[in-house]
GROMACS .gro file of C-alpha atoms in nm:
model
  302
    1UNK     CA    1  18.092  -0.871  -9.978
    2UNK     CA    2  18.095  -0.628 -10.301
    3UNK     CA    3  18.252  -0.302 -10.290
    4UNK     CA    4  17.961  -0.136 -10.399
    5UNK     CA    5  17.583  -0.202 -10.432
    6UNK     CA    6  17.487  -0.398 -10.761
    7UNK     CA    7  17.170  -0.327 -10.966
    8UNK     CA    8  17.070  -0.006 -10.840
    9UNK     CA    9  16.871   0.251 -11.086
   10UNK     CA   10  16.558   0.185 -11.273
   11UNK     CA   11  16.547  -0.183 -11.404
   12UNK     CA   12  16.238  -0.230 -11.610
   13UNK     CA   13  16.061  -0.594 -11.535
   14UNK     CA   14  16.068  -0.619 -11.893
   15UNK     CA   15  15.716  -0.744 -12.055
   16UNK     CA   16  15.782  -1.084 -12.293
   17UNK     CA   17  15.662  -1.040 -12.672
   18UNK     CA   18  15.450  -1.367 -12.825
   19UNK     CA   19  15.326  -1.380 -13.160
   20UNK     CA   20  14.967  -1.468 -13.190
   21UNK     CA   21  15.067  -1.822 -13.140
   22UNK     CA   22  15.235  -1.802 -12.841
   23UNK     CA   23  15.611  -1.802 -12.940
   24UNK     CA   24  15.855  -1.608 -12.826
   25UNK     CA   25  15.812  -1.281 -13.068
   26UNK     CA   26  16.208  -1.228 -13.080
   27UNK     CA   27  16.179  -0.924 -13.325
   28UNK     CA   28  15.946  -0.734 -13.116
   29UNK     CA   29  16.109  -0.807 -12.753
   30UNK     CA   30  16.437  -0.759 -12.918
   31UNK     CA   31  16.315  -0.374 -13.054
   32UNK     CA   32  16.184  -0.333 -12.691
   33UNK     CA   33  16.536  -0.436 -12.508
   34UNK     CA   34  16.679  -0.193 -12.733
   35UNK     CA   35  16.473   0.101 -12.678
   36UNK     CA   36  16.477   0.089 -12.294
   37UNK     CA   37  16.867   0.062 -12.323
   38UNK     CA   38  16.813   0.366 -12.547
   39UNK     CA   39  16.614   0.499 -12.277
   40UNK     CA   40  16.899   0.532 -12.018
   41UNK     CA   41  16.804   0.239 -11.768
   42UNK     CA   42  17.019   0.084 -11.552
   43UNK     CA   43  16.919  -0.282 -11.602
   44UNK     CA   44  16.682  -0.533 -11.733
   45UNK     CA   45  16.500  -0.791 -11.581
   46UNK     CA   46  16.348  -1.070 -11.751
   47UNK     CA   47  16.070  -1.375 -11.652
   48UNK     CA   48  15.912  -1.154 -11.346
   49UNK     CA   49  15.538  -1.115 -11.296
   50UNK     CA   50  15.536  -0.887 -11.641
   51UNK     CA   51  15.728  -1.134 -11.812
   52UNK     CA   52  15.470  -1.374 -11.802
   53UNK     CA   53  15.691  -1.673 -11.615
   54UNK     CA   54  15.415  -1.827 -11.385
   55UNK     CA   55  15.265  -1.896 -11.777
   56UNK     CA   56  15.583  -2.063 -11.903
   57UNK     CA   57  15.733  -2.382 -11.899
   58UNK     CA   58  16.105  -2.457 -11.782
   59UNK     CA   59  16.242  -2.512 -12.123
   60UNK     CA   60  16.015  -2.195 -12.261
   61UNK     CA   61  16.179  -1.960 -11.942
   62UNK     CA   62  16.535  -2.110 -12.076
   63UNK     CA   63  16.492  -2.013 -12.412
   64UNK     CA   64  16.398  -1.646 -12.353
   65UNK     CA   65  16.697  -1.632 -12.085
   66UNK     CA   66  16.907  -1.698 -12.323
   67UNK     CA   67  16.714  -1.491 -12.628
   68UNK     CA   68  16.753  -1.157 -12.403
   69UNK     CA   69  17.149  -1.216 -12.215
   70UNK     CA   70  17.210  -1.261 -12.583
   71UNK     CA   71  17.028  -0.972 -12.760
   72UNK     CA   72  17.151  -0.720 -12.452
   73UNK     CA   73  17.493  -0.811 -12.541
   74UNK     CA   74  17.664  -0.699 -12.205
   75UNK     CA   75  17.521  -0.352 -12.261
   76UNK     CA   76  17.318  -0.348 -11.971
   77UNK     CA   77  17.322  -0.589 -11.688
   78UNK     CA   78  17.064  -0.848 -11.702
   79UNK     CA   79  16.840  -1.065 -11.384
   80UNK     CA   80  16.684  -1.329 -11.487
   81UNK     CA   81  16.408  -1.464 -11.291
   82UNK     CA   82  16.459  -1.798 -11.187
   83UNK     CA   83  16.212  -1.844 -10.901
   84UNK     CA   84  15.880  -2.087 -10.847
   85UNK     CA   85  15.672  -2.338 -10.656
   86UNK     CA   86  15.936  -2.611 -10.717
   87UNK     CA   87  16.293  -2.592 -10.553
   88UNK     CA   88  16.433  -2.799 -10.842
   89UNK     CA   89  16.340  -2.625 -11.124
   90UNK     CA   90  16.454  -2.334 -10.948
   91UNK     CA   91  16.777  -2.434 -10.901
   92UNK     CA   92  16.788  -2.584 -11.278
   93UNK     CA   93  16.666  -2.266 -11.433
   94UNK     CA   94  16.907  -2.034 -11.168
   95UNK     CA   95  17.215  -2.292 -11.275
   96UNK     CA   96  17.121  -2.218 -11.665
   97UNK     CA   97  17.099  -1.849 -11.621
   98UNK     CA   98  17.474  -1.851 -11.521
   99UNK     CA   99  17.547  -2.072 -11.829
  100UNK     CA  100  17.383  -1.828 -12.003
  101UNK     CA  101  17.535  -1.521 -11.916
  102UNK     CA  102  17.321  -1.363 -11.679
  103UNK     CA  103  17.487  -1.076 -11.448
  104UNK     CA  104  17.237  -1.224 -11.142
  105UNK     CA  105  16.955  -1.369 -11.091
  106UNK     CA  106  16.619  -1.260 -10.919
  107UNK     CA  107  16.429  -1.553 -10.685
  108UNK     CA  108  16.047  -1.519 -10.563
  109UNK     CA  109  15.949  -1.690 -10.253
  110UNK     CA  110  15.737  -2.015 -10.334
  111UNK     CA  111  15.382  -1.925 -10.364
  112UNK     CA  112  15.170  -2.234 -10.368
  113UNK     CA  113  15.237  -2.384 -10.003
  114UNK     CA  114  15.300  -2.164  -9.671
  115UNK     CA  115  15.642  -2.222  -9.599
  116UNK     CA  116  15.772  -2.231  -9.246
  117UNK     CA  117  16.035  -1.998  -9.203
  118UNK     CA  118  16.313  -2.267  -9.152
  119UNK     CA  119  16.246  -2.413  -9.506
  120UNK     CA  120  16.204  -2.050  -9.622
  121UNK     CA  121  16.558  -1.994  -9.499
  122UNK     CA  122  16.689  -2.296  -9.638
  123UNK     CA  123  16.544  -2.284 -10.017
  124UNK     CA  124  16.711  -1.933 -10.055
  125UNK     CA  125  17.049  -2.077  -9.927
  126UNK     CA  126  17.008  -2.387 -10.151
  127UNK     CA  127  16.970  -2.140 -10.442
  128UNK     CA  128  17.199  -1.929 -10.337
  129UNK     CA  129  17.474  -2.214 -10.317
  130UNK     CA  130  17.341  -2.354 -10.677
  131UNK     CA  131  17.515  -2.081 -10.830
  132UNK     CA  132  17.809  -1.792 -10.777
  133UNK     CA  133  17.572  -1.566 -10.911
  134UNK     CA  134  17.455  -1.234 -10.751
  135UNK     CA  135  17.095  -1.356 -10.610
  136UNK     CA  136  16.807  -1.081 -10.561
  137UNK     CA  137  16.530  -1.200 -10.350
  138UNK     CA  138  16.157  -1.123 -10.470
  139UNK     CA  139  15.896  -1.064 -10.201
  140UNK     CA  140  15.530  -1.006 -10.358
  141UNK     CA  141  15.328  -1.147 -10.089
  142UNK     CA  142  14.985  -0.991 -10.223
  143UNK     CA  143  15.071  -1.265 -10.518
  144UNK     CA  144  15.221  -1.546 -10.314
  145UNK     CA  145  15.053  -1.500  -9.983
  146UNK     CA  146  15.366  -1.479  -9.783
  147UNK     CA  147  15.572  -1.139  -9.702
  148UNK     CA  148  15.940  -1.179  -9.662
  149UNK     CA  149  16.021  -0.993  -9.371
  150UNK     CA  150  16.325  -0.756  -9.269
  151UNK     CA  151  16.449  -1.004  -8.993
  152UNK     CA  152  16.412  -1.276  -9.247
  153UNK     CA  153  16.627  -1.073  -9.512
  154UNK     CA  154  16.868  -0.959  -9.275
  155UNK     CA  155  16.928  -1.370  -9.214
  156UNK     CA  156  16.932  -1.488  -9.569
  157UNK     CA  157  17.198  -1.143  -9.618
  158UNK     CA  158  17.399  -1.255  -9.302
  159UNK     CA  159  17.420  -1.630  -9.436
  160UNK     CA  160  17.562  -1.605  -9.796
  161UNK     CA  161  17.761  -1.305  -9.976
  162UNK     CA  162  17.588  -1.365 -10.279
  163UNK     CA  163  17.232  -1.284 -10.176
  164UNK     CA  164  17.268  -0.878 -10.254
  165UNK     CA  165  16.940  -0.750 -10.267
  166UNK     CA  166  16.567  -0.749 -10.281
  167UNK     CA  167  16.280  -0.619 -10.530
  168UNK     CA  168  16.025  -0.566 -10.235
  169UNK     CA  169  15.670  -0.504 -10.425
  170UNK     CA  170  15.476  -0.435 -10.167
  171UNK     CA  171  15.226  -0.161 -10.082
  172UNK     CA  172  15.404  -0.013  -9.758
  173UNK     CA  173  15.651   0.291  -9.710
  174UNK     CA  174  15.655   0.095  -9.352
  175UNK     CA  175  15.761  -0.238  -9.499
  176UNK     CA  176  16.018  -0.068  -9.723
  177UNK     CA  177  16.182   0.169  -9.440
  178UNK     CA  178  16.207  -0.126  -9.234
  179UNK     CA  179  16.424  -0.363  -9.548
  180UNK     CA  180  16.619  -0.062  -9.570
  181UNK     CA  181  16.676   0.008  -9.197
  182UNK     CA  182  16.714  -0.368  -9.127
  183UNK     CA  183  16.946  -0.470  -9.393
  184UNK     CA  184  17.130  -0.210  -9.495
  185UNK     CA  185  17.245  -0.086  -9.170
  186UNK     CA  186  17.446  -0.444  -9.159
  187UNK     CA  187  17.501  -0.480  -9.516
  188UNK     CA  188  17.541  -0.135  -9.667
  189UNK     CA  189  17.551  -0.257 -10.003
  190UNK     CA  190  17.270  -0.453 -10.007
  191UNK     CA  191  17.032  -0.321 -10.272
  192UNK     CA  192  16.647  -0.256 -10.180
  193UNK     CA  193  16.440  -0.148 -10.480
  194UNK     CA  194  16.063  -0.084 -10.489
  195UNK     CA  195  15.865  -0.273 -10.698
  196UNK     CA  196  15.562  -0.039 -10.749
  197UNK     CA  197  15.617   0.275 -10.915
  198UNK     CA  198  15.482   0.532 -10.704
  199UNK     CA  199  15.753   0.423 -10.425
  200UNK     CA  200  16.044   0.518 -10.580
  201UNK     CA  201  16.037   0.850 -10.511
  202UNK     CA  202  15.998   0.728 -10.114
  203UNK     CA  203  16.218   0.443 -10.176
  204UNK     CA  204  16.539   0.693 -10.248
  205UNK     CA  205  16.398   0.944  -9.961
  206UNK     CA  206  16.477   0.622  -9.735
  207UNK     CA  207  16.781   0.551  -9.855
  208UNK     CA  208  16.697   0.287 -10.106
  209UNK     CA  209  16.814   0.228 -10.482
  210UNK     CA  210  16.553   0.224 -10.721
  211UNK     CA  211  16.280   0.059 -10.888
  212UNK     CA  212  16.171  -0.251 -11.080
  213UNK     CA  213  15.852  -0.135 -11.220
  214UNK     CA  214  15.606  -0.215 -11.476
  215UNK     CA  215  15.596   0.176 -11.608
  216UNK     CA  216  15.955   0.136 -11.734
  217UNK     CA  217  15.816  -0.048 -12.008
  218UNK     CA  218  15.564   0.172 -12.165
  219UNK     CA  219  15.762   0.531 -11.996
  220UNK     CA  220  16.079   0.458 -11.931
  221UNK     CA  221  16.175   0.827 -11.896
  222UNK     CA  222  15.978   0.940 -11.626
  223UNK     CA  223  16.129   0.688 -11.382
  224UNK     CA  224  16.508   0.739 -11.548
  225UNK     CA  225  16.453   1.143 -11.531
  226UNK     CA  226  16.296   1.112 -11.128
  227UNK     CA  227  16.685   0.926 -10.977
  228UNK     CA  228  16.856   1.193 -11.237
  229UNK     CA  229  16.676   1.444 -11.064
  230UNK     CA  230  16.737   1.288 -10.739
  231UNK     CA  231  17.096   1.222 -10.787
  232UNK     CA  232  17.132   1.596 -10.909
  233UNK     CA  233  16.988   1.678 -10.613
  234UNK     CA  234  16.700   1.839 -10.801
  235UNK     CA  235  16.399   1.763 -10.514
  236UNK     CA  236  16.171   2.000 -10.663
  237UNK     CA  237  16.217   1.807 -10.993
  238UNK     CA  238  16.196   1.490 -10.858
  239UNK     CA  239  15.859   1.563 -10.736
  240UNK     CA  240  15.745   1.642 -11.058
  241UNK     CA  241  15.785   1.316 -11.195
  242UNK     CA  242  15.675   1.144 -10.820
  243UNK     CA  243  15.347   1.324 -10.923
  244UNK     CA  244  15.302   1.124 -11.245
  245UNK     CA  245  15.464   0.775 -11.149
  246UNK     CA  246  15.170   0.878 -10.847
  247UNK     CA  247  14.929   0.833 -11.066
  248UNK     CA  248  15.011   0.511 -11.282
  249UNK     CA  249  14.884   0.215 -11.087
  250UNK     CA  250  14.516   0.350 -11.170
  251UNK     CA  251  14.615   0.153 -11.500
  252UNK     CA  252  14.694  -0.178 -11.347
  253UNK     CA  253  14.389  -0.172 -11.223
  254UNK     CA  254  14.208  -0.205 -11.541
  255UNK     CA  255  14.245  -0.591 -11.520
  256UNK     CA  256  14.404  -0.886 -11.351
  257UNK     CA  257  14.628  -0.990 -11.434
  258UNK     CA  258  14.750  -0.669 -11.628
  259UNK     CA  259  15.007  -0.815 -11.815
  260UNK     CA  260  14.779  -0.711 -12.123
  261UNK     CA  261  14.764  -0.339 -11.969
  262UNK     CA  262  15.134  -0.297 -12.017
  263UNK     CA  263  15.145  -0.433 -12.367
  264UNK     CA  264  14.876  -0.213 -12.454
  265UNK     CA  265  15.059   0.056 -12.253
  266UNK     CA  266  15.380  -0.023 -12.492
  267UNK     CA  267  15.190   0.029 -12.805
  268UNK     CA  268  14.979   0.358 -12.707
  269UNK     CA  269  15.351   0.516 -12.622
  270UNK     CA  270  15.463   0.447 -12.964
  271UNK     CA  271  15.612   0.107 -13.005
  272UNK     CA  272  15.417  -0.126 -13.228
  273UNK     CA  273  15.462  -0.474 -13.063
  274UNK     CA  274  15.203  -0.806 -13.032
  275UNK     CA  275  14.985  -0.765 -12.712
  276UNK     CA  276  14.926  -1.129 -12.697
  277UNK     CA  277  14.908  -1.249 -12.368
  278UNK     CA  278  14.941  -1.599 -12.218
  279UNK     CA  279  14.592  -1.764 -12.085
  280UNK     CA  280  14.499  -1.738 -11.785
  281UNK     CA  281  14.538  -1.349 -11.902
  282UNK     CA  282  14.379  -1.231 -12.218
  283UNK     CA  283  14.361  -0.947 -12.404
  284UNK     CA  284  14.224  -0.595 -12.296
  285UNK     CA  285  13.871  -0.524 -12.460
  286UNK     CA  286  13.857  -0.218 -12.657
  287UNK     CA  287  13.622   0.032 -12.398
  288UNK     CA  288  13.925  -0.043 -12.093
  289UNK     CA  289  14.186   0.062 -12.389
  290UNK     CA  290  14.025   0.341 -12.435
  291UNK     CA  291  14.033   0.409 -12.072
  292UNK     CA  292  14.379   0.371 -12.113
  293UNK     CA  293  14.454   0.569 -12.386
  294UNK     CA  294  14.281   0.896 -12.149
  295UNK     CA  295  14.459   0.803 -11.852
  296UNK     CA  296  14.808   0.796 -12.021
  297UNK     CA  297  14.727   1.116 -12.238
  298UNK     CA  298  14.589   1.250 -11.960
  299UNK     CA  299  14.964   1.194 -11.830
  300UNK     CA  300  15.117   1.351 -12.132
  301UNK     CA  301  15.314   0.974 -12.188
  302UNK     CA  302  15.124   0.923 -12.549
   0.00000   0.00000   0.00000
């Protein structure tokens, strides 16, 4: 069991840069790993929901793995998400992100089947056994239809040292205080971060570590200045940027998926980058960028 917690702070779920074409835009996701390292995060994640890997083939996810271990150059550590419908390919892209150079690795529940929770149990451990990588479970279940519960967690924490934490995106200061009360009171350095933005401000109240959220792409800052704040013990100021990260999921709601929203998001906050998006997702029409555009200035982000 580690000493201390790993991958705690803000962690943006960093959005993947195509050309028009669909390639891999290296020169713009390379300008955007280097200003969010600029912008004091923690951490990086690549290939979650924002990264576009449910729209990506194995060999595609491998090549931007190894594109952004290689362009963060140990400066921050780096997850890599590894997880899918398909234990296999799992494994294969989990056992390549340790080739690569990954710090850990970040595993969502498969989301095409119901899994019973004995075969839930056991893909995680197979994973988790594929590699001596730090492994961060991923529970969406309004995107794979399936919530990983405490109890569950707890298990999968009790079974293998290298399962160390959870991004729990989920809706629910219940659900959270519960992963936090649950796990952490027999693993005190497993890591629980939110994965919506306006819970990290909750998520720290109940003893949490942060966030992976899809703000920390376009404004960085306001997530980085709340857990300064909060460390400083600065409540008061804290609060102050709750109140904005309060108001940024009115954004995602602007389309589904909102992959485009965040690339849109990127560009309106002053970094000029493609906003092509991978089909099933396209791009954002011009009267919802608009709405955009009032919503963030309304914000004072742009």
């Amino acid at each position: 069991m580690p000493q201390s917690a790993l991958f705690t702070g803000i962690i943006p779920p960093v959005s993947t840069i195509f050309s028009a074409d669909g390639q891999l835009d290296k020169q713009g996701t390379a300008a955007l790993i280097d200003d969010l390292i600029a912008a004091g995060v923690d951490g990086l994640f690549f290939l979650g929901s924002g990264g576009e890997f449910s729209q990506l083939s194995a060999e595609e996810r491998k090549t931007i793995a190894q594109f952004a271990i290689d362009r963060v150059d140990r400066r921050v550590p780096v997850l890599i998400g590894t997880g899918g419908t398909n234990a296999r390919e799992t494994i294969a892209l989990s056992q390549h992100a340790q080739q690569a150079g990954a710090d850990g690795i970040v595993v969502i529940n498969p989301y095409y089947w119901k899994v019973s929770e004995a075969n839930l149990i056991r893909y995680f451990e197979q994973v988790a056994d594929s590699v001596t990588l730090p492994v961060m479970l991923y529970n969406f279940p309004a995107l794979t239809g399936q919530d990983l519960a405490p109890a569950l967690v707890k298990t999968l924490a009790d079974s293998r040292s290298n399962i160390v934490g959870i991004k729990d995106t989920i809706d629910s200061v219940a659900h959270l205080r519960s992963m936090i009360h649950t796990v952490k009171a027999a693993h005190p350095h497993f890591t629980v971060l939110c994965g919506y933005d306006d819970h990290l401000f909750n998520t720290l109240l109940l003893g949490g570590d942060g966030a992976i959220s899809a703000s920390g792409n376009f404004a960085p800052q306001v997530s980085v200045n709340l857990l300064k704040a909060w460390r400083d013990k600065d409540v008061a100021k804290a609060a102050e940027y709750h109140q904005i990260l309060l108001q940024i999921p009115q954004m995602y709601q602007l389309d589904t998926p909102f992959v485009n929203v965040i690339k849109e998001a990127i560009v309106l906050c002053g970094r000029p980058i493609s906003t092509h998006v991978l089909p099933p997702a396209s791009p954002l029409d011009e009267p919802r960028k608009a709405q955009l555009k009032t919503l963030l200035q309304q914000l004072k982000l742009c």
